[in-house]
Coordinates of C-alpha atoms in Angstrom, one line a residue:
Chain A
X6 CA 0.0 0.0 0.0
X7 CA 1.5 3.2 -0.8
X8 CA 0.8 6.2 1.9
X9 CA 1.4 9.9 1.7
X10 CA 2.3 11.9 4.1
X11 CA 1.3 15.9 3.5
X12 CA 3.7 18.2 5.8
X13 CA 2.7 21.2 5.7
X14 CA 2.7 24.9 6.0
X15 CA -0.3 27.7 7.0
X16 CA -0.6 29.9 4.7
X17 CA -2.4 32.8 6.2
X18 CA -6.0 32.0 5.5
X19 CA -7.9 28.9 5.5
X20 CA -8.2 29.6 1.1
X21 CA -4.7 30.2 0.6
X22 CA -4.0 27.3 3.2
X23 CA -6.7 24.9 1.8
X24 CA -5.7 25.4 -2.0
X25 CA -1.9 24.0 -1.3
X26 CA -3.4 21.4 0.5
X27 CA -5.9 20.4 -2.2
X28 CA -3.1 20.1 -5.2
X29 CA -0.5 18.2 -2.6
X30 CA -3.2 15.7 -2.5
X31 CA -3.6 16.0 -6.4
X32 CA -0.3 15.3 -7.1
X33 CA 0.2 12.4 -4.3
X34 CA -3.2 10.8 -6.0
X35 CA -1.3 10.7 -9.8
X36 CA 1.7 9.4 -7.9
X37 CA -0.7 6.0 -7.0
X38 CA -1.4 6.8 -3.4
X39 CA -3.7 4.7 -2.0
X40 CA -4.0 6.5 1.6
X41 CA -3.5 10.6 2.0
X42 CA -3.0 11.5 6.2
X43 CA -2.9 15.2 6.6
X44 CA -1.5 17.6 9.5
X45 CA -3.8 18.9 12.5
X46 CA -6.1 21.1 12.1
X47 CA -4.8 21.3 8.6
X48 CA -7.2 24.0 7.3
X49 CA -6.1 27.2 9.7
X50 CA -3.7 28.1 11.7
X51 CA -2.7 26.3 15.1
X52 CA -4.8 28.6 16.9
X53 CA -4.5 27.3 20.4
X54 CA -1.5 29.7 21.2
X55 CA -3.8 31.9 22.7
X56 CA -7.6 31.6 24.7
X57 CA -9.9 33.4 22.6
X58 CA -13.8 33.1 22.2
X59 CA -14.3 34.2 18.6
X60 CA -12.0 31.4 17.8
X61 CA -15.0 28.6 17.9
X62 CA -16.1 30.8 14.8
X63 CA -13.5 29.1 12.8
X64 CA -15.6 25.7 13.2
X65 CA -19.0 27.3 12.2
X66 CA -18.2 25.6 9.1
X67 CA -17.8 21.8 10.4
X68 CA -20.8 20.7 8.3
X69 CA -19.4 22.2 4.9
X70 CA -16.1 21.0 6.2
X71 CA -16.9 17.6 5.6
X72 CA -18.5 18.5 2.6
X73 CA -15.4 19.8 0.7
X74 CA -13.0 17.1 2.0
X75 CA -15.4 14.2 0.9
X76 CA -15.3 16.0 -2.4
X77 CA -11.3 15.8 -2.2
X78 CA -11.1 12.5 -1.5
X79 CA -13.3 11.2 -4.1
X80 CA -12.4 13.4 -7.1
X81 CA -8.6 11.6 -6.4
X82 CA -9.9 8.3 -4.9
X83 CA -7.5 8.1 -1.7
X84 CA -8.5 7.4 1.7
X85 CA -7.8 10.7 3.1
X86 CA -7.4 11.2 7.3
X87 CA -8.5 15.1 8.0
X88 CA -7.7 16.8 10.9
X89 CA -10.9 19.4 11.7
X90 CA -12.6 21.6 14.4
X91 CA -15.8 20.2 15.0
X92 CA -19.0 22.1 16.2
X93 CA -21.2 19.6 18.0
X94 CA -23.7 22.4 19.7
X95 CA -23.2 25.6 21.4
X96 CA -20.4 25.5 23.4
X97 CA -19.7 21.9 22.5
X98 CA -16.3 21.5 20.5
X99 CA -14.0 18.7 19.5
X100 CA -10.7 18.0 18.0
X101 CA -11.7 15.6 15.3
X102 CA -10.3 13.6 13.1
X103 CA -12.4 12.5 9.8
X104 CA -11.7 9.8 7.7
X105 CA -13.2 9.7 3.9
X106 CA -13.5 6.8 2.3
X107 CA -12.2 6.8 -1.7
X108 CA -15.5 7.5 -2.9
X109 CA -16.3 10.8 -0.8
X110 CA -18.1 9.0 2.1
X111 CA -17.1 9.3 5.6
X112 CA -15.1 6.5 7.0
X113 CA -15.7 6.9 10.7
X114 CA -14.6 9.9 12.9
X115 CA -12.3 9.9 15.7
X116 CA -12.6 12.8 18.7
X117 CA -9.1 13.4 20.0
X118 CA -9.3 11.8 23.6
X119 CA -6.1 13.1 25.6
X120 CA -6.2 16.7 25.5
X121 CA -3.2 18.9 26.4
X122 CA -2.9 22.2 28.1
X123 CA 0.5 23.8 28.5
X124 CA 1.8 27.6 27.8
X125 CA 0.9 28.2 23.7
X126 CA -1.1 25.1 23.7
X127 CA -4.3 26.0 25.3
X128 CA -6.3 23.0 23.8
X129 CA -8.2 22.0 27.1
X130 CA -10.1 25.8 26.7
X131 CA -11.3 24.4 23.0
X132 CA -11.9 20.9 22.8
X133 CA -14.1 18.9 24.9
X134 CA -12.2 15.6 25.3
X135 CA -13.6 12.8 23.1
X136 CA -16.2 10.7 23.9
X137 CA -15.9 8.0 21.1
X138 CA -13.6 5.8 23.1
X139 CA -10.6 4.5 21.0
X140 CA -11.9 2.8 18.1
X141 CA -10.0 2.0 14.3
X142 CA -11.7 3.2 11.6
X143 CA -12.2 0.5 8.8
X144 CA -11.5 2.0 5.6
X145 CA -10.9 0.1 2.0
X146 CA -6.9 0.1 2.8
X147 CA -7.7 -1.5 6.7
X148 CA -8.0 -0.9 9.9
X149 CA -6.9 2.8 10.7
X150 CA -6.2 3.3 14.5
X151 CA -6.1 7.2 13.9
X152 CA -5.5 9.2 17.1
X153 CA -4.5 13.1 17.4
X154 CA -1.1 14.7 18.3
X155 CA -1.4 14.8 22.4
X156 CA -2.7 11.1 22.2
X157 CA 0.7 9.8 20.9
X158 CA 2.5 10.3 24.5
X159 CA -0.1 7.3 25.8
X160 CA 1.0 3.7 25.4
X161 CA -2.4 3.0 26.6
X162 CA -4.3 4.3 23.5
X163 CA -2.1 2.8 20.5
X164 CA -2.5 -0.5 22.5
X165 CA -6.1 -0.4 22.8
X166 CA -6.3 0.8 19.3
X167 CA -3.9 -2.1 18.4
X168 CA -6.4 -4.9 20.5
X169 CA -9.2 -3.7 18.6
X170 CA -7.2 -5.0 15.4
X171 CA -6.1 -1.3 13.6
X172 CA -3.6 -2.2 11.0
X173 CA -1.1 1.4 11.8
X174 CA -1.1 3.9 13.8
X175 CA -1.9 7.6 12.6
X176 CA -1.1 10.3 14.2
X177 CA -1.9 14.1 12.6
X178 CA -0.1 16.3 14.8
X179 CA 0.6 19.9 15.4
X180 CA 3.8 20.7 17.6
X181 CA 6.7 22.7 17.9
X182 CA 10.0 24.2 19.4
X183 CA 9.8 27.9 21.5
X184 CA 12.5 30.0 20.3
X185 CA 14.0 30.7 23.9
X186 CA 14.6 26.9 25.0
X187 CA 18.0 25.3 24.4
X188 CA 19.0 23.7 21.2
X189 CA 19.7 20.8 23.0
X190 CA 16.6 20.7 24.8
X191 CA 14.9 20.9 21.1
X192 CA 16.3 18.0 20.1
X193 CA 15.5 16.1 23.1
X194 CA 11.8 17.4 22.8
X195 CA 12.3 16.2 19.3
X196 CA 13.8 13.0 20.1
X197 CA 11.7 12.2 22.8
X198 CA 8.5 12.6 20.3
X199 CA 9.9 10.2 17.8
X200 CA 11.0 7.9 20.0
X201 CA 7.3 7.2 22.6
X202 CA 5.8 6.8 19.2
X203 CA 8.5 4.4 17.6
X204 CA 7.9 2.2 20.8
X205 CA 4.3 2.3 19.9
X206 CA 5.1 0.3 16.7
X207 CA 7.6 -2.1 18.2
X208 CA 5.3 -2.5 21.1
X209 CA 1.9 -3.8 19.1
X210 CA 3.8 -4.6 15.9
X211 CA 2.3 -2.2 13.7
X212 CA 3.2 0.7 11.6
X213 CA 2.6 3.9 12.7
X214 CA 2.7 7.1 10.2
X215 CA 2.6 10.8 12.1
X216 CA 2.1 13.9 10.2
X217 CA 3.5 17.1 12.0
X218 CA 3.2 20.9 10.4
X219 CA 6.2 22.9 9.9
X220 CA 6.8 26.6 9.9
X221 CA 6.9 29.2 12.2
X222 CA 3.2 30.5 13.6
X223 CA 3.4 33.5 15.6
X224 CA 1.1 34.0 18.7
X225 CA -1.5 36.3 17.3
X226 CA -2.2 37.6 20.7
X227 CA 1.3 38.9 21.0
X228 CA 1.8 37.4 24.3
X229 CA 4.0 34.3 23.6
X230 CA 6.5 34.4 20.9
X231 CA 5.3 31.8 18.9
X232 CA 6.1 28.3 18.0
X233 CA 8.0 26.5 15.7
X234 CA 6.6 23.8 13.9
X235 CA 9.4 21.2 13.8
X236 CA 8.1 19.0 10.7
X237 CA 9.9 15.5 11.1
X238 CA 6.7 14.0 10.2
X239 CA 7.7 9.8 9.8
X240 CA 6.6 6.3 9.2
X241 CA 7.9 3.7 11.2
X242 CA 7.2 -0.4 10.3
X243 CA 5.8 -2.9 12.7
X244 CA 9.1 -3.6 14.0
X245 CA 10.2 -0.2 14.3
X246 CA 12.3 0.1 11.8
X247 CA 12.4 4.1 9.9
X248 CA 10.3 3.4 6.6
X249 CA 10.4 7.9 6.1
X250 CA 11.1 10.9 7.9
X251 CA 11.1 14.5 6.5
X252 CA 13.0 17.2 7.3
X253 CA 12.8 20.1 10.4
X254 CA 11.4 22.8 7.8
X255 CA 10.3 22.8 4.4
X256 CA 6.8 21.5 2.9
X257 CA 7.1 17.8 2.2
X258 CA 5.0 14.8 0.7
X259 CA 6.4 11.7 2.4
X260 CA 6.0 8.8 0.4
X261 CA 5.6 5.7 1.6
X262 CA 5.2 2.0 0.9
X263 CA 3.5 0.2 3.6
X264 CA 3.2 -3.6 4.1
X265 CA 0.7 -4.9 6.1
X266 CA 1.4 -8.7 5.8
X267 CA 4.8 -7.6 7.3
X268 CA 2.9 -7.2 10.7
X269 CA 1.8 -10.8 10.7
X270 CA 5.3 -11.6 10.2
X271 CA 6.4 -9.5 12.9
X272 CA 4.1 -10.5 15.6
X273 CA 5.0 -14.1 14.6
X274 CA 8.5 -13.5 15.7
X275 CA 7.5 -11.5 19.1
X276 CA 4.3 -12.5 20.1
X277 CA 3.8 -10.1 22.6
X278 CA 0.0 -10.0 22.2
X279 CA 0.5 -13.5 23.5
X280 CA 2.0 -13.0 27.1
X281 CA 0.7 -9.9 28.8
X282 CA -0.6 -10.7 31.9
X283 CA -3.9 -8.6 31.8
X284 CA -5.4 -10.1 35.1
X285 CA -2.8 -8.2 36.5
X286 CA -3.0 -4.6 34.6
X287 CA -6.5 -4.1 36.2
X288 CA -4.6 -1.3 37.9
X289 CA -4.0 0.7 34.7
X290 CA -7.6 2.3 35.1
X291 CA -6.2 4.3 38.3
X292 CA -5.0 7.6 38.4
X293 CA -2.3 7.1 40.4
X294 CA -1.8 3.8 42.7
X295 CA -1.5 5.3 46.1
Chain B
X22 CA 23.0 9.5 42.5
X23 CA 25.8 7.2 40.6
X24 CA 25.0 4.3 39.6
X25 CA 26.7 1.0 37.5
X26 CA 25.9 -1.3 35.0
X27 CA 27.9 -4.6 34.8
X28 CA 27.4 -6.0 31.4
X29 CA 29.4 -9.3 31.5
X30 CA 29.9 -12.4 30.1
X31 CA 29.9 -16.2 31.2
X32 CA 33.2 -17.5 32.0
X33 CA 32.3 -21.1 31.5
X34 CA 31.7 -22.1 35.4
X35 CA 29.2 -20.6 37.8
X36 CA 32.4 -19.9 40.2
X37 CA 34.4 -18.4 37.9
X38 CA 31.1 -16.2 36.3
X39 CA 30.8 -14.9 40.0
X40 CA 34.7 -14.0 40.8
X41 CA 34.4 -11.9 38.1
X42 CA 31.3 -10.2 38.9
X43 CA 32.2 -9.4 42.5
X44 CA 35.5 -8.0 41.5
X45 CA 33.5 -5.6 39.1
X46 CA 31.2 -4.9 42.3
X47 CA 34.2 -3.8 44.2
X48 CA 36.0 -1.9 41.3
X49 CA 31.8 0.3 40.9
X50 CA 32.0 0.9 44.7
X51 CA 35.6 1.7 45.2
X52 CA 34.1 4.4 42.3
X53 CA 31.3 5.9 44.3
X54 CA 28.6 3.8 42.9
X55 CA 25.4 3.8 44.8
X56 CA 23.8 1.2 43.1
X57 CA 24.6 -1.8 41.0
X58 CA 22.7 -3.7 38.6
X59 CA 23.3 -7.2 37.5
X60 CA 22.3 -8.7 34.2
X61 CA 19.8 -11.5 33.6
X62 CA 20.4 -14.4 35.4
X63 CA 24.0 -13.2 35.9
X64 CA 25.7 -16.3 37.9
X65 CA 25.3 -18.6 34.8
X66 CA 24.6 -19.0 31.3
X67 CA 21.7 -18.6 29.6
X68 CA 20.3 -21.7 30.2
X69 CA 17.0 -21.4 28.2
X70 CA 18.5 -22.3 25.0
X71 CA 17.2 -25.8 25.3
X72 CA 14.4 -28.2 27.6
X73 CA 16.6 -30.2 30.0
X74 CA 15.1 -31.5 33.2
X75 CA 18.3 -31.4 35.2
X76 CA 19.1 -27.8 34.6
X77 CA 16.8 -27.1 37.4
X78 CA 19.3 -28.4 39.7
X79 CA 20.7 -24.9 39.5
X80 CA 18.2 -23.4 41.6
X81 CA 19.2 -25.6 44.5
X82 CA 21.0 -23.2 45.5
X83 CA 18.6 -20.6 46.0
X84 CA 18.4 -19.5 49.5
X85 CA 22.6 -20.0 49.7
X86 CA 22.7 -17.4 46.5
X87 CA 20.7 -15.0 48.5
X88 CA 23.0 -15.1 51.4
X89 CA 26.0 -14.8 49.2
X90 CA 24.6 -11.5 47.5
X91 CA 23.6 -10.1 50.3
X92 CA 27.3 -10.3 51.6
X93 CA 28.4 -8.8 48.4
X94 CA 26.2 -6.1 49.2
X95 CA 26.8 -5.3 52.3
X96 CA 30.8 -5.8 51.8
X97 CA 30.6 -3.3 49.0
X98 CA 27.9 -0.8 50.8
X99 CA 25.9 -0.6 48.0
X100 CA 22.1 -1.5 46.8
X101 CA 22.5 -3.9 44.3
X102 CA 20.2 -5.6 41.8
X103 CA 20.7 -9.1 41.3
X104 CA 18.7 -12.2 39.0
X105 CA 18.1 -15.5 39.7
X106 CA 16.7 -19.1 39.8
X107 CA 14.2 -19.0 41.9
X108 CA 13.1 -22.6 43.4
X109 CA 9.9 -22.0 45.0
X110 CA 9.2 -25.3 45.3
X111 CA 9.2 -28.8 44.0
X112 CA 8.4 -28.2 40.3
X113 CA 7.8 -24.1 40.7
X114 CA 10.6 -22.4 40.0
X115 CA 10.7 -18.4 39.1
X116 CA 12.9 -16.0 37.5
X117 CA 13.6 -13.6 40.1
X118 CA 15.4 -10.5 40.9
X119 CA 16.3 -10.0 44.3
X120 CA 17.1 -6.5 45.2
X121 CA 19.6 -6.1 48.3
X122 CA 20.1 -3.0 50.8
X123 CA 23.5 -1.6 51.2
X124 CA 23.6 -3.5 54.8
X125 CA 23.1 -6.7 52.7
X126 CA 19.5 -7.2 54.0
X127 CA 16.7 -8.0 51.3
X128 CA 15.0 -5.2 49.9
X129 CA 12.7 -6.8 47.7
X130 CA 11.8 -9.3 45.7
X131 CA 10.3 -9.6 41.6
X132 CA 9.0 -12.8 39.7
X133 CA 9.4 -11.8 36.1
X134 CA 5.9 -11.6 34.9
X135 CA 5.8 -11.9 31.5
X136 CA 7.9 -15.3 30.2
X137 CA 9.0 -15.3 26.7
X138 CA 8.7 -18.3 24.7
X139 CA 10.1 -18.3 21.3
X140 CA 13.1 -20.8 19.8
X141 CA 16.4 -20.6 21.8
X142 CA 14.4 -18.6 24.8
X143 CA 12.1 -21.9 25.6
X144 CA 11.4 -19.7 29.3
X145 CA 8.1 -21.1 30.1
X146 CA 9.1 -24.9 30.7
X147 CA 11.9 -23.1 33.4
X148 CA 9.9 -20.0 34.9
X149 CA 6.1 -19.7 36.4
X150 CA 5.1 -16.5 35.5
X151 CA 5.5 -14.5 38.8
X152 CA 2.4 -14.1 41.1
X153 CA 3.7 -10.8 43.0
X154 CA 2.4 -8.1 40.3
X155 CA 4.4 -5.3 39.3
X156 CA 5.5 -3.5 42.8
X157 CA 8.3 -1.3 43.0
X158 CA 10.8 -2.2 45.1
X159 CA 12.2 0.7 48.0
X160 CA 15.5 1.2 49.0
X161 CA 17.8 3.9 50.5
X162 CA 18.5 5.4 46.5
X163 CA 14.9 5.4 45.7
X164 CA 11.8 3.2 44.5
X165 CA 13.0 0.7 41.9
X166 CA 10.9 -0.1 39.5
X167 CA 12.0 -3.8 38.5
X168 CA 11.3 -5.6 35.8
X169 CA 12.9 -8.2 34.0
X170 CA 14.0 -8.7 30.3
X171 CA 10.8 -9.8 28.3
X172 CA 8.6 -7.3 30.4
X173 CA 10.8 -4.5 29.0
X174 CA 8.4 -5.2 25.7
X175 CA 4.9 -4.2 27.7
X176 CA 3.9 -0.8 28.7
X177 CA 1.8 -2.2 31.0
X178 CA 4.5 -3.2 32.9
X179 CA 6.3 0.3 33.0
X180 CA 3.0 2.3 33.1
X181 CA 2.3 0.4 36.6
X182 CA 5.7 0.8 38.1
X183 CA 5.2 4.4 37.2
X184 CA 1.8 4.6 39.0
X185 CA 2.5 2.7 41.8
X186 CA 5.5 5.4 42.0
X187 CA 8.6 4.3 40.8
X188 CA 11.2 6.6 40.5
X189 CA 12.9 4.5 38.1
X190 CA 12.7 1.5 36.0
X191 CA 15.2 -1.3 35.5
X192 CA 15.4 -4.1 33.4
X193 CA 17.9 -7.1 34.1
X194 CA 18.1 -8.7 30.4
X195 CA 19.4 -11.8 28.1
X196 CA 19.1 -10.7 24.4
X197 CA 21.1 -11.6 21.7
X198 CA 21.1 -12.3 17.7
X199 CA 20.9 -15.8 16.1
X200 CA 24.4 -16.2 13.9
X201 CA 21.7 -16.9 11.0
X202 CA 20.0 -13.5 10.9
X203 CA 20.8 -10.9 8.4
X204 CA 22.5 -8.0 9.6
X205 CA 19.8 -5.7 8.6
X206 CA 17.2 -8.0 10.8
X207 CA 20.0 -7.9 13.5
X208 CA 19.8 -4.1 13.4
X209 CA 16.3 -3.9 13.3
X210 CA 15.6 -6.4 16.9
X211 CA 18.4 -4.3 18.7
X212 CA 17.1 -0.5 17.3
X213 CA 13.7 -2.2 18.1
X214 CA 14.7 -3.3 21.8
X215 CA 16.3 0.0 22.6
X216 CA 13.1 2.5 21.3
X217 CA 10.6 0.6 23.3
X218 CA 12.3 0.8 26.4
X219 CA 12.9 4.4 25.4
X220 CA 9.5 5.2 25.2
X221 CA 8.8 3.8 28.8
X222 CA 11.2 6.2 30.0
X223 CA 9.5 9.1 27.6
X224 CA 5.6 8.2 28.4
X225 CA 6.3 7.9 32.0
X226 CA 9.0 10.4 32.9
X227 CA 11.2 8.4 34.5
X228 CA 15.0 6.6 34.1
X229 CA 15.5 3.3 32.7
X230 CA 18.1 1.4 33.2
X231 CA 18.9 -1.9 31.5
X232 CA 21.4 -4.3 31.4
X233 CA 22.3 -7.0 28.9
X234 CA 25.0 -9.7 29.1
X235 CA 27.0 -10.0 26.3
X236 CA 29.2 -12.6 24.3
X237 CA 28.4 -15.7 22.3
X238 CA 26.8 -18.7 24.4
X239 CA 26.3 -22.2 22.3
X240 CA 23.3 -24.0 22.9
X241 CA 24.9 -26.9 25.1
X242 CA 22.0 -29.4 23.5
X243 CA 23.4 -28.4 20.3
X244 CA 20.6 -28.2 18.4
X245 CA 20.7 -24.3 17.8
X246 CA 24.0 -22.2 16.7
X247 CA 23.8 -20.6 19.5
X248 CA 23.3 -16.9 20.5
X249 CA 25.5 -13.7 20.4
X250 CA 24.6 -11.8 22.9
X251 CA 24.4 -8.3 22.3
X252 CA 25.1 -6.3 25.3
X253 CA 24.1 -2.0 24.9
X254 CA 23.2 -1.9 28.3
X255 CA 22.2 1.6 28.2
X256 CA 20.4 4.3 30.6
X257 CA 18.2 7.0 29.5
X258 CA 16.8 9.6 31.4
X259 CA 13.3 10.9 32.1
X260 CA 12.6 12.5 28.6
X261 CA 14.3 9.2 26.8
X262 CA 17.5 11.3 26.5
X263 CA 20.6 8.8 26.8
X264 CA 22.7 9.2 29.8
X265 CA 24.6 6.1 28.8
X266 CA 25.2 3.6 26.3
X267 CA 27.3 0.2 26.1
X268 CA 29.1 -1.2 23.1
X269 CA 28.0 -4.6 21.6
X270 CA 30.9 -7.2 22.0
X271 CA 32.7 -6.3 25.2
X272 CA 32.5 -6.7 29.0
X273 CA 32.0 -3.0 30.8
X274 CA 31.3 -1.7 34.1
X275 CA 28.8 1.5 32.8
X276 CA 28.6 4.2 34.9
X277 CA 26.2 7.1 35.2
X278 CA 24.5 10.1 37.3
X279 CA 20.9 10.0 37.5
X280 CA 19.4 12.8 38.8
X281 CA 15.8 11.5 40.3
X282 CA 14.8 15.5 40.3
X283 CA 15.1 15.9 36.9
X284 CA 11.7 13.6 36.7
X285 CA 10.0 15.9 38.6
X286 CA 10.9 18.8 36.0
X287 CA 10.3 16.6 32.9
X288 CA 6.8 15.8 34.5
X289 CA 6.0 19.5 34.8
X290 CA 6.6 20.4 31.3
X291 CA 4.9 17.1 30.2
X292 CA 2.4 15.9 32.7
X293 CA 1.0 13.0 30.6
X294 CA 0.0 11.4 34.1
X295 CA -2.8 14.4 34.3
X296 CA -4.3 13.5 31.1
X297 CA -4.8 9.8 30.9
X298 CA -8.4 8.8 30.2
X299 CA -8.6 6.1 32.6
X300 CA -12.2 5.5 32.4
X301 CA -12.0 4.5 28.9
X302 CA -8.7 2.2 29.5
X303 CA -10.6 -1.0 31.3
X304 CA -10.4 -2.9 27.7
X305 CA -6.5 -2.9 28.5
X306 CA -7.6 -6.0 30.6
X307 CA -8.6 -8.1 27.9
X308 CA -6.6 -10.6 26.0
X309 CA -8.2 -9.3 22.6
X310 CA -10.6 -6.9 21.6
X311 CA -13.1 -8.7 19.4

């Protein structure tokens, strides 16, 4: 199966932003992609820099959202993994991912469950924390156990994902470097990013493809000094093994060919499925074992 | 807090295995070493290579073996991590590492929970999976979160230390390469074995420290070629950052500075703890999801 991977920049207005968008996955579909994953909250800006109320605007148009990407999908017959701000009622927002099937319909959705909150990344003022559990999303390529960005820090979602038989892992994610840390504290931010999601793959032997933004986004409310997308968007195999990784900074497709039978082979070798001791991770449903 | 590594191989004899490993004991304390951490099943070969009734014999020396470390232990003044053959009983035997206090009293006990089972590693005919769940182990240096080789595959494992408050995680090990395997594949098992241990450290905040013995052991059934051991004992910090990394061939005492405060930062900046959705987790106890 061959994925693609669309890394990408904001381009100052949801048109601008949505038109680059709309001929990367153009192009990927004449290269013979079968499956298109695109960045977080791909349509705007990351706008969570900042608390704002007039932001919810920006998903007034979750309905016609759907619409257009549907269109996408089917006028290049991919499977194509959105990233978009749902409105679910007044006062009622999610982080949602939305997979289209090849012929415009919608695969399944997925509300982003762990939601983060930490200086420029105010999500937990926007999104109500998913209430669709961790399900995969069975599309005409497989299984797709898509989670969202702060969900890729918990072993316990790619597992449950991976025990209700997803095929990979996808993650579209939105996160950066601030200008004033370290450079070596980047890269261990960095580092530390790819590597909880490589152990993702070696732990449930599957493939797991992330798509990050890159460029820099200022804080339009002036108080921070913005964030850095760092790119670096990757596939790793069922074994953990790189299959693509882009670069820090520049707009990238990342090509990929995924094979799924590779996975059987995998879990053949390291049966891990086999051994855990789940009478004995009853435990894992506390918030702290004191 | 310093702490050592002793990655070592067998020297052919359970006497002349132990010299050696107590004159490395003395070398890490003469050096400051606070704690010391054994490999898997350190006072002999790896005996798993093969099904033989009489190699239980070895654990007839259980309770003696615990006296002996505890001597080494106290002799040296330092906490020390050991692994051994367990014999429970008649026909129950474990795989166990016994944690010592610097006066040489026992600290703790673990009965590796999760038992391999795969050609050359045949661990479930020697080892009952242990009945004692995953409890951290306190000593003067801190809670040790100990695990045992084929745990250091589950997140479960690791997530539950965490919880139940370990302040770091450590992982006694026997891994090597088959002669037969390509060196691409023999990449691939050690890169794979390294990034899933680093994401424990990364999803949970906390050190992990793991040692491997190294050197080529034949199967002594001689059925199999026998296995190459591949040693990269290694230590990485709270944000998966490596703090210390063995090479692949050689005996070698590794030393290193963990700084248990540094967790509590890392946790600040990334409090994945906060977040978890623990009452959508409870399917983690199932074998399958289906």
């Amino acid at each position: 199966m061959k994925i693609a991977l669309i890394q990408q920049e904001y381009y100052g207005t949801k048109e601008e932003t949505i038109k680059v968008t709309v001929s990367k996955i153009q192009e990927a579909s004449k290269n013979g992609t079968q499956l298109v994953i695109l960045q977080e909250l791909h349509q705007t800006h990351y706008f969570c820099q900042n608390e704002n109320v007039d932001v919810f605007d920006l998903a007034n148009s979750w309905e016609d959202d759907i619409q257009f990407w549907g269109n996408i999908a089917s006028q290049n017959s991919v499977v194509l993994v959105t990233s978009l701000f749902e409105k679910r009622a007044a006062g009622l927002y999610h982080n949602t991912a939305v997979v289209f099937e090849k012929d415009g319909t919608v695969a399944g959705k997925y509300r982003k469950m762990h939601i983060p909150d930490d200086p420029g990344f105010y999500e937990k003022f926007y999104f109500t924390p998913g209430d669709l559990g961790f399900e995969p999303i069975q599309t005409s390529v497989g299984k797709l156990g898509v989670l969202v960005c702060w969900d890729q820090w918990y072993p316990e979602a790619a597992r449950l994902m991976a025990l209700k038989g997803a095929d990979m892992l996808i993650y579209p994610t939105a996160i950066g470097w601030f200008e004033a840390d370290e450079e070596d504290e980047k890269q261990r931010q960095l580092n530390a990013w790819i590597a909880v999601q490589r152990g993702h793959s070696v732990a449930n032997g599957i493939p797991v493809a992330t798509v990050n933004r890159v460029g820099f986004e200022a804080d339009d409310s002036g108080v921070l000094a913005g964030t850095q997308f760092w790119g670096n968007s990757f596939v790793f195999g069922p074994q953990g093994e790189y299959l693509a990784h882009a670069n820090h900074q520049n707009e990238e497709i990342i090509y990929c060919e995924v094979d799924l039978q590779r996975s059987e082979n995998v879990r053949r070798w390291w049966p891990f499925l086999r051994d855990r001791r789940i009478e004995n991770y009853s435990d894992l449903t506390k918030r702290y074992i004191d």
